[in-house]
Coordinates of C-alpha atoms in Angstrom, one line a residue:
M14 CA 158.2 -125.0 7.7
P15 CA 160.9 -125.3 5.0
T16 CA 161.9 -128.9 4.7
H17 CA 165.6 -128.2 5.1
F18 CA 164.6 -127.1 8.6
S19 CA 161.2 -128.4 9.3
R20 CA 161.5 -132.1 10.2
R21 CA 164.8 -132.2 12.0
S22 CA 164.4 -128.7 13.6
L23 CA 160.9 -129.5 14.6
L24 CA 161.9 -132.8 16.2
R25 CA 164.8 -130.9 17.9
G26 CA 162.4 -128.2 19.0
I27 CA 159.8 -130.7 20.3
T28 CA 161.9 -133.7 21.6
A29 CA 164.5 -131.6 23.2
A30 CA 161.9 -129.6 24.9
T31 CA 160.5 -132.8 26.4
A32 CA 163.6 -134.8 26.9
V33 CA 162.9 -135.4 30.6
A34 CA 159.3 -136.4 29.8
T35 CA 160.7 -138.7 27.1
L36 CA 162.8 -140.6 29.6
A37 CA 160.1 -140.6 32.2
T38 CA 157.5 -142.1 30.0
G39 CA 159.7 -144.6 28.3
L40 CA 159.5 -143.2 24.8
T41 CA 162.5 -145.2 23.7
A42 CA 160.5 -148.3 24.2
C43 CA 159.5 -147.9 20.5
G44 CA 162.7 -149.6 19.5
G45 CA 165.4 -148.9 17.0
D46 CA 165.3 -147.7 13.4
S47 CA 163.2 -150.5 12.0
D48 CA 159.4 -150.6 11.9
A49 CA 157.8 -151.0 15.3
A50 CA 155.1 -153.6 15.8
T51 CA 152.0 -152.7 13.9
T52 CA 149.0 -152.1 16.1
T53 CA 145.3 -152.4 15.2
D54 CA 142.7 -150.6 17.3
A55 CA 140.2 -152.9 18.8
A56 CA 137.5 -150.2 19.3
A57 CA 134.5 -150.5 17.0
T58 CA 133.8 -147.7 14.5
G59 CA 131.5 -145.2 16.2
T60 CA 133.6 -144.0 19.1
V61 CA 137.1 -142.8 19.1
T62 CA 138.9 -142.0 22.4
V63 CA 141.5 -139.2 22.0
G64 CA 144.1 -138.3 24.5
Q65 CA 144.6 -141.8 26.0
L66 CA 147.7 -142.5 28.0
S67 CA 149.0 -139.0 27.2
N68 CA 150.9 -138.4 30.4
R69 CA 148.9 -135.2 31.1
A70 CA 149.5 -133.8 27.6
A71 CA 145.8 -134.1 26.7
Q72 CA 142.3 -134.0 28.1
Q73 CA 140.9 -137.5 27.3
A74 CA 137.6 -137.3 25.4
E75 CA 135.4 -139.8 23.7
L76 CA 134.2 -138.6 20.3
K77 CA 131.2 -140.2 18.5
V78 CA 132.2 -140.7 14.8
S79 CA 130.3 -142.9 12.4
E80 CA 131.0 -143.9 8.8
V81 CA 129.8 -141.6 6.1
K82 CA 129.1 -143.9 3.2
S83 CA 129.1 -141.2 0.6
I84 CA 132.7 -140.5 1.6
S85 CA 133.9 -144.1 2.1
A86 CA 132.5 -144.9 -1.4
E87 CA 135.2 -142.6 -2.8
L88 CA 138.0 -144.9 -1.6
P89 CA 139.8 -147.2 -4.0
E90 CA 138.2 -150.6 -4.1
S91 CA 141.3 -152.3 -2.7
V92 CA 141.2 -150.1 0.4
R93 CA 137.5 -150.5 0.9
K94 CA 137.7 -154.3 0.6
S95 CA 140.7 -154.5 3.0
G96 CA 138.5 -153.1 5.7
K97 CA 141.4 -151.2 7.2
L98 CA 143.3 -147.9 6.9
V99 CA 147.0 -148.4 7.3
I100 CA 148.3 -145.3 8.9
G101 CA 152.0 -144.4 8.9
V102 CA 153.6 -142.5 11.8
G103 CA 157.3 -141.7 11.8
A104 CA 157.9 -141.4 15.5
L105 CA 160.8 -143.8 16.0
P106 CA 163.1 -143.8 17.9
D107 CA 162.1 -141.2 20.5
G108 CA 158.7 -139.8 19.6
F109 CA 157.8 -136.1 19.6
P110 CA 155.1 -135.1 22.2
P111 CA 152.4 -134.1 21.9
L112 CA 152.1 -135.3 18.3
A113 CA 153.2 -138.9 18.4
Y114 CA 154.9 -140.8 21.2
V115 CA 154.7 -143.9 23.4
G116 CA 152.1 -143.4 26.1
S117 CA 152.2 -143.7 29.8
D118 CA 151.9 -147.5 29.6
Q119 CA 155.2 -147.5 27.8
K120 CA 153.9 -149.5 24.8
T121 CA 150.9 -147.8 23.2
L122 CA 151.4 -145.2 20.5
T123 CA 149.5 -142.0 21.4
G124 CA 149.5 -138.4 20.4
A125 CA 147.5 -135.9 18.3
E126 CA 148.6 -137.4 15.0
P127 CA 147.6 -141.1 15.6
D128 CA 144.4 -139.9 17.2
F129 CA 143.5 -137.9 14.1
G130 CA 144.3 -140.9 11.9
R131 CA 141.8 -142.9 14.0
L132 CA 139.1 -140.2 13.6
V133 CA 139.6 -140.2 9.8
A134 CA 139.5 -144.0 9.6
A135 CA 136.2 -143.9 11.5
V136 CA 134.6 -141.6 9.0
L137 CA 135.8 -143.9 6.2
G138 CA 134.3 -146.9 8.0
L139 CA 137.8 -148.6 8.3
Q140 CA 139.7 -150.1 11.1
P141 CA 142.8 -148.0 11.8
E142 CA 146.1 -149.9 11.7
L143 CA 149.0 -147.9 13.0
K144 CA 152.5 -148.6 11.6
N145 CA 155.2 -146.7 13.6
S146 CA 158.6 -146.3 12.0
T147 CA 161.5 -143.9 11.6
W148 CA 160.7 -140.8 9.5
E149 CA 162.6 -142.2 6.5
N150 CA 160.9 -145.6 6.7
M151 CA 157.5 -144.0 6.9
F152 CA 158.0 -142.6 3.4
V153 CA 159.3 -146.0 2.2
G154 CA 156.0 -147.5 3.4
I155 CA 154.0 -145.0 1.4
D156 CA 156.1 -145.5 -1.7
S157 CA 155.7 -149.3 -1.4
G158 CA 152.0 -149.2 -0.8
K159 CA 152.3 -150.8 2.6
V160 CA 151.0 -147.5 4.2
D161 CA 147.8 -146.0 2.9
V162 CA 148.3 -142.5 4.5
A163 CA 150.7 -140.9 6.9
F164 CA 149.7 -138.6 9.7
S165 CA 153.1 -137.5 11.1
N166 CA 153.4 -133.7 11.1
I167 CA 154.4 -133.7 7.4
T168 CA 154.7 -130.2 5.9
D169 CA 153.0 -129.6 2.5
T170 CA 155.8 -128.6 0.0
E171 CA 155.8 -128.3 -3.8
E172 CA 158.9 -130.6 -3.8
R173 CA 157.1 -133.4 -2.0
K174 CA 154.1 -133.1 -4.4
R175 CA 156.3 -134.6 -7.1
K176 CA 155.8 -138.0 -5.3
Y177 CA 152.8 -137.5 -2.9
D178 CA 149.3 -136.1 -2.6
F179 CA 148.3 -134.1 0.4
A180 CA 145.2 -133.5 2.5
S181 CA 145.8 -130.5 4.7
Y182 CA 144.5 -130.5 8.3
R183 CA 146.6 -128.3 10.6
K184 CA 148.6 -125.1 10.5
D185 CA 152.4 -125.5 10.6
N186 CA 153.2 -122.9 13.2
V187 CA 156.0 -121.8 15.5
G188 CA 155.1 -119.9 18.7
F189 CA 156.1 -117.9 21.7
E190 CA 156.0 -119.3 25.3
V191 CA 155.9 -116.9 28.2
L192 CA 155.2 -117.1 31.9
K193 CA 151.5 -117.1 32.5
S194 CA 152.0 -114.0 34.6
S195 CA 153.5 -112.1 31.7
T196 CA 151.3 -109.5 29.9
W197 CA 153.3 -109.5 26.7
N198 CA 151.8 -110.9 23.4
F199 CA 153.3 -111.2 20.0
D200 CA 150.1 -110.3 18.2
G201 CA 151.5 -111.3 14.8
D202 CA 153.8 -108.3 14.6
Y203 CA 157.6 -108.5 14.9
E204 CA 157.7 -104.9 16.0
N205 CA 156.4 -106.1 19.4
L206 CA 159.7 -107.8 19.9
A207 CA 161.6 -104.5 20.2
G208 CA 163.3 -104.3 23.6
K209 CA 162.7 -108.0 24.4
T210 CA 165.0 -110.9 25.1
V211 CA 164.0 -114.1 23.4
A212 CA 165.5 -117.6 23.6
V213 CA 165.6 -119.9 20.5
D214 CA 167.3 -123.2 19.7
N215 CA 170.3 -123.2 17.4
G216 CA 169.8 -124.5 13.8
T217 CA 166.1 -124.4 13.8
N218 CA 163.6 -122.8 11.5
Q219 CA 162.4 -120.5 14.3
E220 CA 165.9 -119.3 14.8
K221 CA 166.1 -118.3 11.1
I222 CA 162.8 -116.4 11.4
L223 CA 163.9 -114.7 14.7
L224 CA 167.2 -113.6 13.3
E225 CA 165.5 -112.0 10.3
W226 CA 163.3 -110.0 12.6
Q227 CA 166.3 -109.0 14.7
A228 CA 168.0 -107.7 11.5
K229 CA 164.9 -105.7 10.6
L230 CA 164.6 -104.2 14.0
K231 CA 168.3 -103.3 14.0
K232 CA 167.8 -101.3 10.8
E233 CA 165.0 -99.4 12.5
G234 CA 167.3 -98.6 15.4
K235 CA 165.5 -101.1 17.8
K236 CA 167.0 -103.9 19.7
L237 CA 166.0 -107.6 20.0
T238 CA 168.3 -109.7 22.1
V239 CA 168.5 -113.4 21.0
K240 CA 169.7 -115.9 23.5
H241 CA 170.8 -119.5 23.0
F242 CA 171.1 -122.0 25.9
A243 CA 172.9 -125.3 26.1
S244 CA 169.9 -127.3 27.2
K245 CA 166.1 -127.0 27.3
N246 CA 166.2 -127.1 31.1
S247 CA 168.5 -124.1 31.0
T248 CA 166.1 -122.3 28.7
Y249 CA 163.2 -122.9 31.0
L250 CA 165.2 -121.8 34.1
A251 CA 166.0 -118.6 32.3
L252 CA 162.3 -118.1 31.6
T253 CA 161.2 -118.7 35.1
G254 CA 164.1 -116.6 36.5
G255 CA 163.2 -113.6 34.3
K256 CA 166.4 -113.7 32.3
I257 CA 164.4 -113.9 29.1
D258 CA 161.0 -112.6 28.1
A259 CA 160.0 -115.5 25.9
Y260 CA 161.0 -118.7 24.3
F261 CA 160.4 -119.1 20.5
A262 CA 159.9 -122.7 19.5
A263 CA 157.8 -125.2 17.4
N264 CA 154.2 -124.5 18.5
P265 CA 153.3 -128.1 19.3
G266 CA 156.3 -128.3 21.7
V267 CA 155.1 -125.1 23.3
A268 CA 151.6 -126.5 23.6
Y269 CA 153.0 -129.6 25.3
H270 CA 155.2 -127.8 27.7
I271 CA 152.3 -125.6 28.8
T272 CA 150.4 -128.7 29.8
Q273 CA 153.4 -129.9 31.8
T274 CA 153.8 -126.7 33.7
A275 CA 150.1 -126.1 34.4
K276 CA 150.2 -127.1 38.0
S277 CA 153.8 -126.0 38.7
P278 CA 154.7 -122.8 40.6
N279 CA 155.6 -121.2 37.3
P280 CA 153.0 -122.1 34.7
T281 CA 153.4 -120.9 31.2
R282 CA 151.1 -119.9 28.3
S283 CA 151.2 -119.2 24.6
A284 CA 151.9 -115.6 23.6
G285 CA 151.1 -116.1 19.9
T286 CA 152.0 -118.0 16.8
F287 CA 153.5 -117.4 13.4
S288 CA 153.5 -119.4 10.2
G289 CA 156.6 -121.7 10.0
A290 CA 156.6 -120.9 6.2
G291 CA 157.1 -117.2 6.9
A292 CA 155.1 -114.0 6.4
T293 CA 153.9 -114.7 2.8
L294 CA 152.5 -118.2 3.2
Q295 CA 150.7 -120.1 5.9
G296 CA 152.5 -123.4 6.3
L297 CA 150.3 -126.5 6.4
I298 CA 150.5 -129.9 7.9
A299 CA 149.0 -132.6 5.7
A300 CA 148.0 -136.2 5.5
T301 CA 150.3 -137.8 2.9
T302 CA 149.5 -140.5 0.4
K303 CA 151.2 -142.0 -2.7
K304 CA 150.6 -139.8 -5.7
D305 CA 147.5 -140.7 -7.7
S306 CA 146.6 -143.4 -5.3
G307 CA 143.0 -142.0 -5.0
I308 CA 143.2 -141.8 -1.3
A309 CA 143.8 -138.0 -0.7
K310 CA 140.3 -136.9 -1.9
P311 CA 138.3 -139.2 0.5
V312 CA 140.7 -138.4 3.3
T313 CA 140.1 -134.6 2.7
D314 CA 136.4 -135.1 2.6
A315 CA 136.6 -137.1 5.9
I316 CA 138.5 -134.2 7.5
N317 CA 136.0 -131.7 6.3
H318 CA 133.2 -133.8 7.8
L319 CA 135.0 -133.8 11.1
I320 CA 135.5 -130.0 10.9
K321 CA 131.8 -129.5 10.1
N322 CA 130.5 -131.7 12.8
G323 CA 132.8 -130.4 15.6
Q324 CA 134.9 -133.5 16.3
Y325 CA 137.9 -131.7 14.7
A326 CA 137.8 -128.8 17.2
K327 CA 137.4 -131.2 20.1
W328 CA 140.4 -133.2 18.9
L329 CA 142.6 -130.1 18.8
A330 CA 141.3 -128.8 22.1
A331 CA 142.1 -132.1 23.8
W332 CA 145.7 -131.7 22.7
N333 CA 145.9 -128.0 23.4
L334 CA 146.4 -127.3 19.7
S335 CA 143.4 -125.1 18.9
N336 CA 145.6 -122.4 17.6
E337 CA 146.6 -124.6 14.7
A338 CA 143.0 -125.1 13.4
V339 CA 142.3 -124.7 9.7
E340 CA 138.9 -123.7 8.4
K341 CA 138.8 -126.4 5.8
A342 CA 140.9 -129.3 4.4
E343 CA 142.2 -129.1 0.8
V344 CA 143.7 -131.6 -1.6
N345 CA 147.2 -130.4 -2.5
P346 CA 146.9 -126.7 -1.4
P347 CA 149.8 -124.4 -2.1
G348 CA 152.9 -125.6 -0.3
L349 CA 156.3 -124.3 0.4
P350 CA 157.8 -123.3 -3.0
L351 CA 160.6 -125.2 -4.6
D352 CA 163.1 -122.5 -3.8
N353 CA 162.2 -122.7 -0.1
S354 CA 161.7 -126.4 0.4

């Protein structure tokens, strides 16, 4: 997503969608705007448990992952000798389920992003050490060298490449949520929105995209009704009450809410996704390292090893994010251009 929308609008789209769950699971236990306590996983390299303490957001799974010495040998000597991979996560103060948040024990950092950092660390033969901070302080940690790599839903942009190197690992998507009983699907074509009523949050990247589609349809003599609601609960009530056909939001937030409604009287499902970067570029989420640190390449190779061996697909499936899978990881792939970042 464009950076002037992506971070804050994504957090708005995800955290607002899960405000009730946030309070229920004690996400504010993370603390204030300073770095939270650093945590080092005690599990030995070889097995990584994903989806722990997820508050029903994930299907817990144990994945067998061993060090690949040909990949770990690519690491800078200082990182290899330290025996640990310091992973930055910018989830303070409230977290953003299902990507990074405090788990059901109200103290352990969980989510798809820290889980993936743990998987990459295992391939590299390193002990994962998670440092949870605010979004801004996470980048300070990378800049200062206190953080080796950040896994925190960071969009690959050309502007950020001036200071950082990237290892892509997930699509940056927005998506449609509908009732499970609905037969409508987006199918990647805005024309399918003709005659529909869709809710979207004010000031978000997805609102920008939806309004562009609305304007196109209007020129074609077709109508797309866009609705805004004062709260996320009001949006969901409108969806279950049939007042709207779909809700257009950040795809991870949609994925999370689907897991929360699965056993309710009104379960929901995904009706399709769209690149947060728009029609001409697939937006990408990437592991982020200090520029020229020498870490991006081995991290990319570790990700591709996970893809090849199936652990990557199992990680995404555990967190209901299979629709954001990439075929391969790349070092510094094309990102959002400077005039859109």
